[in-house]
Coordinates of C-alpha atoms and ligand atoms in Angstrom, one line a residue:
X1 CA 0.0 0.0 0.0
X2 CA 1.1 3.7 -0.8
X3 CA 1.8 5.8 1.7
X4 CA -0.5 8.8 1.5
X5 CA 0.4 9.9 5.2
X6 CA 2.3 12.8 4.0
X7 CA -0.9 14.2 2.0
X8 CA -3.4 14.1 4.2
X9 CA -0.7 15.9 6.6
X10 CA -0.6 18.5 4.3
X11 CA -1.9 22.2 6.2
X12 CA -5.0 23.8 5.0
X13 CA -4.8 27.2 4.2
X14 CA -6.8 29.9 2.6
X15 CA -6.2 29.6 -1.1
X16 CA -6.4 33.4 -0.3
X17 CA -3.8 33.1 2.0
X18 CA -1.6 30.8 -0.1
X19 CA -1.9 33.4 -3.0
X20 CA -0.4 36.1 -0.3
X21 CA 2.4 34.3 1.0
X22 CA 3.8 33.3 -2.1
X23 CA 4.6 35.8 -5.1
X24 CA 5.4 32.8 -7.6
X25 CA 2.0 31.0 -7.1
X26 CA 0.5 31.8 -10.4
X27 CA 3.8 31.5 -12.5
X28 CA 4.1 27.8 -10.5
X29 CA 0.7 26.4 -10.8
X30 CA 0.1 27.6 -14.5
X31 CA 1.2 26.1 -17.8
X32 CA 0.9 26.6 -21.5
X33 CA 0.5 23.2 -23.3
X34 CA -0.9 22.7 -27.6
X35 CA -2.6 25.7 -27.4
X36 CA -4.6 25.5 -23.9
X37 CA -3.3 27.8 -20.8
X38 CA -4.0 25.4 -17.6
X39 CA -4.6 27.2 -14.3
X40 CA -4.5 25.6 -10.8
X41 CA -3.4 28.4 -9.0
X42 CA -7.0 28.5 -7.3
X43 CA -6.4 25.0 -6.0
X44 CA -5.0 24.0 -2.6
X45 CA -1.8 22.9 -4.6
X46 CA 0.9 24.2 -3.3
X47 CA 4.8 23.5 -3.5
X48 CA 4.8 20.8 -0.6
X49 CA 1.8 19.2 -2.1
X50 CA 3.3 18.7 -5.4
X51 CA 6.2 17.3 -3.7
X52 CA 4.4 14.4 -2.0
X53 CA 2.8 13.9 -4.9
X54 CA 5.5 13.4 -6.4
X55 CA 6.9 11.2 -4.3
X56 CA 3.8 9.4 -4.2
X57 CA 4.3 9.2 -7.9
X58 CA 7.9 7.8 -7.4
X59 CA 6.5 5.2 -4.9
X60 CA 3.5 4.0 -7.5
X61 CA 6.2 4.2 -10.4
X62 CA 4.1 6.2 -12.1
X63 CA 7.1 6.7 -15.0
X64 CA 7.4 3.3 -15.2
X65 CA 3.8 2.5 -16.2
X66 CA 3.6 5.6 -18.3
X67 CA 6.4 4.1 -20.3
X68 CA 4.9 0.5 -20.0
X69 CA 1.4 2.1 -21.2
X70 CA 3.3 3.9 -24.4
X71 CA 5.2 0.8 -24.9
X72 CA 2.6 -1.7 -24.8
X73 CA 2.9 -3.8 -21.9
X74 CA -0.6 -5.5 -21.2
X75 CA -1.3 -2.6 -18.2
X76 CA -4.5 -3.8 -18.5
X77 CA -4.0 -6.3 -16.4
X78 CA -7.6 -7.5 -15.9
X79 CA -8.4 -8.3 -19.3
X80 CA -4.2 -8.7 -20.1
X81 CA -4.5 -6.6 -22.8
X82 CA -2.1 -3.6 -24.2
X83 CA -4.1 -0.1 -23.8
X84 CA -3.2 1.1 -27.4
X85 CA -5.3 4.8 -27.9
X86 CA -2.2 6.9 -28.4
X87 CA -0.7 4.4 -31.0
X88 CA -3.6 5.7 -33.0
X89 CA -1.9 9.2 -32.8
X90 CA 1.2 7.6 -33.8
X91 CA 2.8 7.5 -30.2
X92 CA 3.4 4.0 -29.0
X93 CA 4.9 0.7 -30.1
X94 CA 6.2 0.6 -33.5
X95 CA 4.1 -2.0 -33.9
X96 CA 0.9 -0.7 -32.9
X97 CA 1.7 2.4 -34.3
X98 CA 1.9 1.1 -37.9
X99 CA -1.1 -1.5 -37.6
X100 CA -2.9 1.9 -36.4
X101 CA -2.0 3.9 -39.1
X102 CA -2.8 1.5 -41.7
X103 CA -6.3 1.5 -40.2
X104 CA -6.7 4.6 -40.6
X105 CA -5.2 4.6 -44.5
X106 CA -8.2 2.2 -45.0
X107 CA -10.4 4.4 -43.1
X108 CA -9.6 7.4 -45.2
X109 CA -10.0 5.3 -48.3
X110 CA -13.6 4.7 -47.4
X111 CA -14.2 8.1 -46.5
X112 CA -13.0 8.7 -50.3
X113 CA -14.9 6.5 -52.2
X114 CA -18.1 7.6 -50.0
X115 CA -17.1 11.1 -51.8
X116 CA -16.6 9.4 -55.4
X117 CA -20.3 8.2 -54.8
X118 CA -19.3 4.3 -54.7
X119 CA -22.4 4.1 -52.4
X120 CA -24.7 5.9 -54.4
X121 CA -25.7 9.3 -53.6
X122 CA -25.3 9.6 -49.6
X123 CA -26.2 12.9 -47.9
X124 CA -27.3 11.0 -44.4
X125 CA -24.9 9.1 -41.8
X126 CA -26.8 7.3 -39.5
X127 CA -24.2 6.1 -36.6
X128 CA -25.7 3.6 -34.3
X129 CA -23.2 3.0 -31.4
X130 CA -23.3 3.8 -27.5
X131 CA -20.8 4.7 -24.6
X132 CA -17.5 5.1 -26.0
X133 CA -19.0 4.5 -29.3
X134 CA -21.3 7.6 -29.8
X135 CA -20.2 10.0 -26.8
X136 CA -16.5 10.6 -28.4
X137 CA -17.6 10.9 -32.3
X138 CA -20.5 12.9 -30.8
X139 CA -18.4 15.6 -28.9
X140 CA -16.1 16.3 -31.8
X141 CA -19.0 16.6 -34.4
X142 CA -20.6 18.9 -32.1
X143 CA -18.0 20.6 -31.2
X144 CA -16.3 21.2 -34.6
X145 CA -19.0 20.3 -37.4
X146 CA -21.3 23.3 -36.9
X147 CA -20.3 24.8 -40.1
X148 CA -19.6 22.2 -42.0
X149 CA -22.1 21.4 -44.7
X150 CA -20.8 18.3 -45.8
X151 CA -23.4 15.3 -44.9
X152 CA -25.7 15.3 -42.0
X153 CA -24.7 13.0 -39.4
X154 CA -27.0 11.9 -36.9
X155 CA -25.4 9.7 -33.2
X156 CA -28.3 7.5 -32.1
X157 CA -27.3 5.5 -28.8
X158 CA -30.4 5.2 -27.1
X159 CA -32.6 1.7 -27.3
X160 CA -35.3 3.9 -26.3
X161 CA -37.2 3.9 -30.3
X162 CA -37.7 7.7 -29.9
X163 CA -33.9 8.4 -30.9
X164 CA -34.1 6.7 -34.1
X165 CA -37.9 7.9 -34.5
X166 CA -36.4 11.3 -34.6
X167 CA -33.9 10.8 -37.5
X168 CA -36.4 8.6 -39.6
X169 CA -38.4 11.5 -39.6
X170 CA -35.5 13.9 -41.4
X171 CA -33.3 11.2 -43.1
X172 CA -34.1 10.2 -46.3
X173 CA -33.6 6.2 -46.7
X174 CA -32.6 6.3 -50.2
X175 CA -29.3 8.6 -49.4
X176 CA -28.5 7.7 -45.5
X177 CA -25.3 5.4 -44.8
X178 CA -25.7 3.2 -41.8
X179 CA -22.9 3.3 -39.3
X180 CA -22.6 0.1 -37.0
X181 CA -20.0 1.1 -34.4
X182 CA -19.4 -1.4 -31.6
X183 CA -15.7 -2.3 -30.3
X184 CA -17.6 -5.8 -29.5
X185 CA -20.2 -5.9 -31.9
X186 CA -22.9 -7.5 -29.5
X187 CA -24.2 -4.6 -27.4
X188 CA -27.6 -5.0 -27.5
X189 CA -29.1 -1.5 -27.8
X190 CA -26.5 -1.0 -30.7
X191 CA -27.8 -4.4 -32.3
X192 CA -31.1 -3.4 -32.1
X193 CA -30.9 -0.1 -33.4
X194 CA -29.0 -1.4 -36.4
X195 CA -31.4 -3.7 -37.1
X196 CA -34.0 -1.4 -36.9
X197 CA -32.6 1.2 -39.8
X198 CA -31.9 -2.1 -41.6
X199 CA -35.6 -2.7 -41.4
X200 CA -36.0 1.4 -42.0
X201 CA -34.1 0.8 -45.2
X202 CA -36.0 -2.0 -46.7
X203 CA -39.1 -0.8 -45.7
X204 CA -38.3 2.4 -48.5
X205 CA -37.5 0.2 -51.1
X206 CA -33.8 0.0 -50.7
X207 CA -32.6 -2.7 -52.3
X208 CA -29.6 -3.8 -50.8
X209 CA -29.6 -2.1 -47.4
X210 CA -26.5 -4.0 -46.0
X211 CA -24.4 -2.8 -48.7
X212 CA -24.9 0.7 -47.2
X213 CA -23.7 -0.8 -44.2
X214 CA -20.2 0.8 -42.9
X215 CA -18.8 -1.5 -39.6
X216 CA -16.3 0.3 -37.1
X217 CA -15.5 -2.7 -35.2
X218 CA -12.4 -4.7 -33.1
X219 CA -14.4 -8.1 -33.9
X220 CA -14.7 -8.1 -37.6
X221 CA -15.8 -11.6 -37.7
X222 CA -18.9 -11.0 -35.8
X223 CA -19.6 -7.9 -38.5
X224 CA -19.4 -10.4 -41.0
X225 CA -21.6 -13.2 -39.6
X226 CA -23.9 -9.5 -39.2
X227 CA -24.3 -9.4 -42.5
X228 CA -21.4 -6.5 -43.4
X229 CA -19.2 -7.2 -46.4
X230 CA -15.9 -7.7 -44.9
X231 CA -14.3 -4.3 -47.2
X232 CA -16.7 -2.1 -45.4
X233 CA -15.4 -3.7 -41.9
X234 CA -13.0 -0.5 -40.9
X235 CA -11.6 -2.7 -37.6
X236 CA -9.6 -1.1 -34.4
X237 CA -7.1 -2.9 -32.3
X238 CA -8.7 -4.6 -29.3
X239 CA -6.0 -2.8 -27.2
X240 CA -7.7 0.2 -27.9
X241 CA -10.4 0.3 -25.3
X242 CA -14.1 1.9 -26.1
X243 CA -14.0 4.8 -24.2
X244 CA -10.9 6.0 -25.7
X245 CA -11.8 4.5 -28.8
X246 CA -12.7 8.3 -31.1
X247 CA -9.0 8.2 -32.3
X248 CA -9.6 5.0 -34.1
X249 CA -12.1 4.0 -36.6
X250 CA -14.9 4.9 -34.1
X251 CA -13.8 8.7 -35.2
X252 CA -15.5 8.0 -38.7
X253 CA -18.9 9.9 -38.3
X254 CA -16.2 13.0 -37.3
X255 CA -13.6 12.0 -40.1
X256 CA -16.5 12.4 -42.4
X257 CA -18.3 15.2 -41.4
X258 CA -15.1 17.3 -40.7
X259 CA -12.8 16.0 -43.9
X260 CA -9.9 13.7 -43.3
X261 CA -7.7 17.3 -42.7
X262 CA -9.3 18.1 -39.7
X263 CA -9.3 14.5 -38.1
X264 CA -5.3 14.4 -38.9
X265 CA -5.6 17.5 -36.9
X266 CA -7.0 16.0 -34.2
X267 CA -4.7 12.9 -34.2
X268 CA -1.3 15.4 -34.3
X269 CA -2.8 17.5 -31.3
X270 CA -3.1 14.6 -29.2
X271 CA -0.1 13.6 -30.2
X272 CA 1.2 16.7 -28.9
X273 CA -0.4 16.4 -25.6
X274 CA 1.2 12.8 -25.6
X275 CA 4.6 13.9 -26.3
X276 CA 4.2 16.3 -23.4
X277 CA 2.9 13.6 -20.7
X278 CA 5.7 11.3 -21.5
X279 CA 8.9 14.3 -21.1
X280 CA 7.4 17.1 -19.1
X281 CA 8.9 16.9 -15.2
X282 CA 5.7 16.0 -13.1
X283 CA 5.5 19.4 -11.6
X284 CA 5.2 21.0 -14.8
X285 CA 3.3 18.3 -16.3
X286 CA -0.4 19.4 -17.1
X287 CA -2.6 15.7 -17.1
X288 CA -0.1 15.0 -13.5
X289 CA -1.0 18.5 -11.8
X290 CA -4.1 18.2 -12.5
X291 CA -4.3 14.5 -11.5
X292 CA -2.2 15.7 -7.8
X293 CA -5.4 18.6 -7.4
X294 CA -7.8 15.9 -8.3
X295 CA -6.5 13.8 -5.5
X296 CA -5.7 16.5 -3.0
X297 CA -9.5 16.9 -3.3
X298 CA -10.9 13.7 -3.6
X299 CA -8.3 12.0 -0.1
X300 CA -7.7 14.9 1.9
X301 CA -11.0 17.1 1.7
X302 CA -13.0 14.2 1.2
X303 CA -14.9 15.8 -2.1
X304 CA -17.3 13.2 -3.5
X305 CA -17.7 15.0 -6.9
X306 CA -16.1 17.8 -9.2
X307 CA -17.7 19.6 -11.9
X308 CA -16.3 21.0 -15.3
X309 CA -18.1 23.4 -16.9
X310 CA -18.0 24.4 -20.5
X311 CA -18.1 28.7 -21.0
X312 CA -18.8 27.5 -24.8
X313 CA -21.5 26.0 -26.4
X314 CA -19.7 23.9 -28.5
X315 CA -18.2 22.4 -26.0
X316 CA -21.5 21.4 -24.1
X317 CA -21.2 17.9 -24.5
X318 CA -17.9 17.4 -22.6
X319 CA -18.9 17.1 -19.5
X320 CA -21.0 13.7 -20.2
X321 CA -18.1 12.6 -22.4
X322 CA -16.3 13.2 -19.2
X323 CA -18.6 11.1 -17.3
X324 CA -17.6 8.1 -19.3
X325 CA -14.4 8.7 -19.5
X326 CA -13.8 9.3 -15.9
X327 CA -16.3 7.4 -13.6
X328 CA -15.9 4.2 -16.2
X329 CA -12.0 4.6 -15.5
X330 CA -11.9 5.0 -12.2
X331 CA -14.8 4.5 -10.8
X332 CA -13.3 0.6 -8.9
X333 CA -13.1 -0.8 -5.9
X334 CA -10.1 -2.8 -5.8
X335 CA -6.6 -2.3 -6.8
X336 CA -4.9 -4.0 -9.7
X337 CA -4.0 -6.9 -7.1
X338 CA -7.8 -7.6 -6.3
X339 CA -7.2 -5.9 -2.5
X340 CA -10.1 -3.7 -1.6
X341 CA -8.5 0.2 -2.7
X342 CA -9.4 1.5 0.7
X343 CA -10.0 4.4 0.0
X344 CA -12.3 7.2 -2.6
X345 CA -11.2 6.4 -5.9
X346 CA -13.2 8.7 -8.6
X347 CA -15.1 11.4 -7.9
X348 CA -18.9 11.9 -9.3
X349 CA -17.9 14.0 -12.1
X350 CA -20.8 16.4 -13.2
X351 CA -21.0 20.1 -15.0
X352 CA -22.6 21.9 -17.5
X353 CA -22.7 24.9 -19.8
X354 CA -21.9 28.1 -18.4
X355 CA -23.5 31.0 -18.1
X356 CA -26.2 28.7 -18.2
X357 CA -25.4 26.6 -15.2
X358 CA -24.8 29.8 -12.8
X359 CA -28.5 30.2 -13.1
X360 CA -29.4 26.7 -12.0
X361 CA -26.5 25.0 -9.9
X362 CA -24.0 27.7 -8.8
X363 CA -26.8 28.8 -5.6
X364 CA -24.6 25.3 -4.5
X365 CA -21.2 26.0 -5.5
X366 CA -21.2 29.3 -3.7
X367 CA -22.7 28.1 -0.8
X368 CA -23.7 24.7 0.0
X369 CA -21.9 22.7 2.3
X370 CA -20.6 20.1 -0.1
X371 CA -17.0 20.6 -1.4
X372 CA -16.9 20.9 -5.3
X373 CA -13.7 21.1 -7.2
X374 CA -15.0 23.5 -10.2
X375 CA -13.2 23.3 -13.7
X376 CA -13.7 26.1 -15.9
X377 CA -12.9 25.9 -19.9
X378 CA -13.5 28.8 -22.2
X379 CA -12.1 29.7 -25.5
X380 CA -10.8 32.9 -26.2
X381 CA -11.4 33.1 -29.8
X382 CA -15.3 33.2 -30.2
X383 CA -17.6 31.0 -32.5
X384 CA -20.0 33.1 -33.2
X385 CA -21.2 35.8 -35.3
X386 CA -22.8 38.1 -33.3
X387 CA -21.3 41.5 -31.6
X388 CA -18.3 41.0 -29.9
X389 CA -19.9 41.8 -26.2
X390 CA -21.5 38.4 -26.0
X391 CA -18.2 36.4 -26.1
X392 CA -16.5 39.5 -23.8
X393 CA -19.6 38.6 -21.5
X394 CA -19.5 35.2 -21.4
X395 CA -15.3 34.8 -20.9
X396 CA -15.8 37.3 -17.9
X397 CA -18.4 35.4 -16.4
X398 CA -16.2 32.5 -15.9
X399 CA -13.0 34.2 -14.9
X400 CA -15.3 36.1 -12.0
X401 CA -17.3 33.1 -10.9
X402 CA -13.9 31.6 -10.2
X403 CA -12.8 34.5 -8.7
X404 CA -16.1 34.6 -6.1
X405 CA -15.9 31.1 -5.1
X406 CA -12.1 31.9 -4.0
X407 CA -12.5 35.2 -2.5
X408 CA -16.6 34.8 -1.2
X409 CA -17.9 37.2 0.8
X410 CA -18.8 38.5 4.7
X411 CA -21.9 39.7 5.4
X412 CA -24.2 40.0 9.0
X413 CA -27.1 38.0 7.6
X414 CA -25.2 34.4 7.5
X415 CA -27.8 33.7 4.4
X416 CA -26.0 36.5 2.5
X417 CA -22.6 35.5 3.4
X418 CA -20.3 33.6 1.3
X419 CA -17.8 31.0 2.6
X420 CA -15.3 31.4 -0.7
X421 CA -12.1 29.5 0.0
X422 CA -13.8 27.2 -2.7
X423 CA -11.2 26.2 -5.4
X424 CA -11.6 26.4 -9.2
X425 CA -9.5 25.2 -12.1
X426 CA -9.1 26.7 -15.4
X427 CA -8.5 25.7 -18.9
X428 CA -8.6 28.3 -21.3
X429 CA -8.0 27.3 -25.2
X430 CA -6.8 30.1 -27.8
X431 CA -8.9 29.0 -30.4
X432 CA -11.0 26.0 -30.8
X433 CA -10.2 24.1 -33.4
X434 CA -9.8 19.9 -34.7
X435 CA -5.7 20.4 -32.8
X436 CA -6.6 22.2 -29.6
X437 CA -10.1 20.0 -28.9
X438 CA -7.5 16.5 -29.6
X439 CA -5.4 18.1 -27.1
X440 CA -7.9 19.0 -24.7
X441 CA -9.3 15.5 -24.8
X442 CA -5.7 13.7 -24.9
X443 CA -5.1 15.5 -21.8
X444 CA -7.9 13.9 -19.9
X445 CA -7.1 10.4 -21.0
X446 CA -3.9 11.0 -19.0
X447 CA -5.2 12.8 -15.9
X448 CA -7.2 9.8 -15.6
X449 CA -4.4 7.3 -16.0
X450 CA -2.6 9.4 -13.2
X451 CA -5.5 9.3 -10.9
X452 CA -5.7 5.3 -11.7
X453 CA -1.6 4.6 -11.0
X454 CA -1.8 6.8 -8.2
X455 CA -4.5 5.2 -6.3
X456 CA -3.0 1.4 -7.7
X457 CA -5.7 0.5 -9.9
X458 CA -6.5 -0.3 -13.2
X459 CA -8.5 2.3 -15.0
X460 CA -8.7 0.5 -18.2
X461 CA -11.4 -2.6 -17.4
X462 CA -15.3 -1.9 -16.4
X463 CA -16.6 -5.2 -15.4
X464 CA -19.2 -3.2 -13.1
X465 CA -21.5 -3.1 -16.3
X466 CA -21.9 -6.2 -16.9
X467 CA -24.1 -7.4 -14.0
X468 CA -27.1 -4.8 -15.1
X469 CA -26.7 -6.0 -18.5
X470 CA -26.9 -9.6 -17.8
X471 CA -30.0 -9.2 -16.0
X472 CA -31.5 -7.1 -18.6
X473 CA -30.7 -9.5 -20.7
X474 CA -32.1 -12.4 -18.5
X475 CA -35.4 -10.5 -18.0
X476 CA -35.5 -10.0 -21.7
X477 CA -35.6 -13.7 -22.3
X478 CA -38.2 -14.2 -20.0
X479 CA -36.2 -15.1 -16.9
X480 CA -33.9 -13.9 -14.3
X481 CA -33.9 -14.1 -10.8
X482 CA -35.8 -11.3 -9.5
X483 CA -36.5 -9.9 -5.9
X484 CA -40.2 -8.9 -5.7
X485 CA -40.3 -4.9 -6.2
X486 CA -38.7 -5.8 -9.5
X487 CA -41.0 -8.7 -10.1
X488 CA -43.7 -6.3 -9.7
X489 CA -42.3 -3.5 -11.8
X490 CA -42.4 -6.1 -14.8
X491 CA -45.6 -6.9 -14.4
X492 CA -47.2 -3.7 -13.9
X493 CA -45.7 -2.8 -17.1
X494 CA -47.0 -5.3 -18.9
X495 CA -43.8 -7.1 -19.5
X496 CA -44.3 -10.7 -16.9
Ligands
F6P501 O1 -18.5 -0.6 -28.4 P1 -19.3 -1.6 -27.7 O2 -18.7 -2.9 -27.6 O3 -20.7 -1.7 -28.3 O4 -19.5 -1.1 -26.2 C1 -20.1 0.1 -26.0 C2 -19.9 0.6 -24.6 O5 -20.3 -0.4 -23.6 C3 -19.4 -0.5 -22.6 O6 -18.8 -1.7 -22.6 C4 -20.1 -0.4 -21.2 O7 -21.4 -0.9 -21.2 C5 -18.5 0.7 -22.7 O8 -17.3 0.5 -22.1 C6 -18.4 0.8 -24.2 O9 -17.9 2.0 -24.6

């Protein structure tokens, strides 16, 4: 077991207080990394703290499975598998590198006979996929296809009929392109859905609706035995796990909305990031600071969640990529030696869209009594077309929410006072574009491999899915071992 006895030694001062005593806090606690300015200076980091971090670090040999990560050990113990995402931005084995890149040569040759027409006329991309195979594609298309007129590309994840009920309504059958995206290629709500469009398809007259059928896929032999002709397979290594799975063919609903320039883009900036996690020192190491104020947060104060919230729009669907990324990390219970972790591992991470959130969950931030670490990320090039003062209005809402949480406020009536002393994080792009966003995103793949060596477990499995599913899937089929409340919830809805 680590010793964590110096951290939770570690004094708690004022972040006020630490801002006075210490000239060099800012300069310290802030860094400038592809195109993104990180602030923790309104964090409880301080210069000891980053030390026994780092000696924690030392102590977990945190170097050694960075390297064994980018060299591709099986640190996946678990499931003894390599964990292979930045080998899809060309940082990795040699190995894994090239079998990555020639993936995404056939990818891109796809995408290119898709533009020569080979599929007929196709104006729609339906992607059917869920978790790490809709939330990643999702958040770059959102974030970065806004002005793109080049097909309309619609995510549906969601068993629930309503999200495909929605596109049927606006796709036309005749030009849509189905995209079956499963790393397994047996989720159910993913097989379903599929099945559906194929039924969508048919149903309109198409006449060969699987030969519109695209497969992003690890198992290609179960797209085949689907019904997918194996050249429209575009297959991922299985080291590559789901939820950091948008680098790899799972990216294709974003290659193709945003033009294989821009996805390169995106590969290169995390890349960057990469390049960064593996040299920089840990205490000027942006995913590792982060990761130590993460900690500091979640062992010593005892914080349950922490919230990032997007100051842009086209960022508003980070924080539930986040989600994934983060609680299906980290969220474990036992170390990679099957011992109990004893203590918090991942934090509830939740957020929103600011200003918007400031009028809904702030009244909490400011003054409720539980501890939230607050992330801020704005861009400082706008996206927008309108007058200048929106974007003016909208950065200095963020900078001055962080600022009031810090400094809070006295006042007689206790229900108009302010504690402050409540720390913030901030991220604050230049511009954002396909480069910054794989940055951004690169950068919280590695915050959460810190958190996960740090705390000696393995952030790469997620066996505490599977129970729900198998007993979906058992009630399905008419069985399943029920307690009575459920028993009774399935047959009042009609389903015994
Ligand atoms: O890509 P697949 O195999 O359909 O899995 C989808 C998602 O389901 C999960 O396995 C969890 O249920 C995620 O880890 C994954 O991203």
């Amino acid at each position: 077991m680590a010793d964590w006895s110096r951290i939770e030694a570690l004094p708690a001062e004022r972040l006020e207080t630490l801002f006075a005593n210490d000239s060099g806090r800012l300069a310290r606690l802030s860094l400038d990394v592809a195109g993104i300015h990180f602030d923790w200076s309104k964090t409880h980091l301080t210069p000891d703290a980053v030390a026994a971090f780092e000696a924690l670090a030392r102590e977990t040999d945190l170097a050694g499975r960075r390297e064994a990560m980018f060299g591709g050990s099986h640190v996946n113990v678990t499931e003894d598998r390599p964990v292979e995402h930045t080998a899809e931005r060309g940082e990795g084995k040699a190995e894994s590198v090239s079998r990555a890149a020639s993936y995404h040569a056939r990818m891109r040759a796809v995408i290119d006979a898709i533009e020569a027409d080979a599929f007929g006329p196709i104006r729609h991309v339906l992607h059917v996929g869920i978790g790490g195979s809709a939330l990643g594609p999702h958040l770059l298309i959102d974030a970065l296809g806004r002005d793109s007129d080049r097909y309309d590309v619609a995510i549906v994840s969601n068993v629930d009929g309503m999200a495909l009920d929605d596109v049927f309504d606006r796709f036309d059958p005749a030009t849509t392109l189905l995209v079956v995206a499963s790393k397994t290629f047996t989720t159910t709500e993913t097989m379903m859905n599929a099945e559906s469009v194929i039924a969508w398809m048919s149903g309109a007259g198409v006449e060969d609706p699987y030969g519109r059928v695209i497969a992003l896929t690890a198992s290609p032999e179960k797209a085949i035995d689907w019904g997918v002709d194996e050249t429209r397979i575009l297959p991922f290594s299985e080291g590559v796990g789901g939820r950091y799975s948008l680098w790899s063919s799972i990216g294709f609903p974003a290659a193709i909305k945003l033009g294989w320039e821009q996805f390169q883009e995106l590969l290169d900036g995390a890349a960057e990031m990469d390049r960064h996690f593996r040299l920089a020192a840990l205490h000027e190491n942006a995913p590792a600071l982060a990761a130590f104020a993460d900690l500091y947060y979640t062992q010593v104060r005892h914080a349950e969640t922490r919230a990032p919230f997007a100051y842009d729009e086209r960022l508003r669907l980070l924080p539930s990529y986040l989600q994934q990324l983060e609680m299906e990390s980290n969220g474990k219970g036992v170390t990679v030696d099957g011992q109990p972790v004893g203590r918090p591992t991942a934090a509830i991470t939740w957020g929103g869209v600011g200003t918007d959130a400031q009028h809904a969950v702030f009244q909490l931030l400011h003054q409720g009594t539980h501890l939230v670490p607050v992330e801020f990320l704005a861009v400082i090039e706008a996206g927008d077309t309108l007058p200048a003062e929106h974007h003016r209005q909208l950065l200095l809402n963020a900078f001055a929410q962080g600022a009031a949480l810090m400094k809070g406020k006295q006042a007689e009536d206790p229900a108009r006072s302010y504690p402050g002393d409540r720390p913030s994080s901030t991220l604050l792009l230049e511009r954002l574009d396909a480069r910054t966003l794989g940055a951004l995103i690169a950068f919280y793949e590695h915050r959460v491999f810190v958190n996960g060596v740090l705390l000696g477990i393995n952030s790469f499995d997620q066996f505490g899915v599977e129970l729900g599913k198998e007993m979906a899937k058992a009630a399905a089929q008419g069985g399943g071992d029920f307690d009575p409340s459920t028993n009774d919830l399935i047959a009042r809805a009609g389903l015994a």
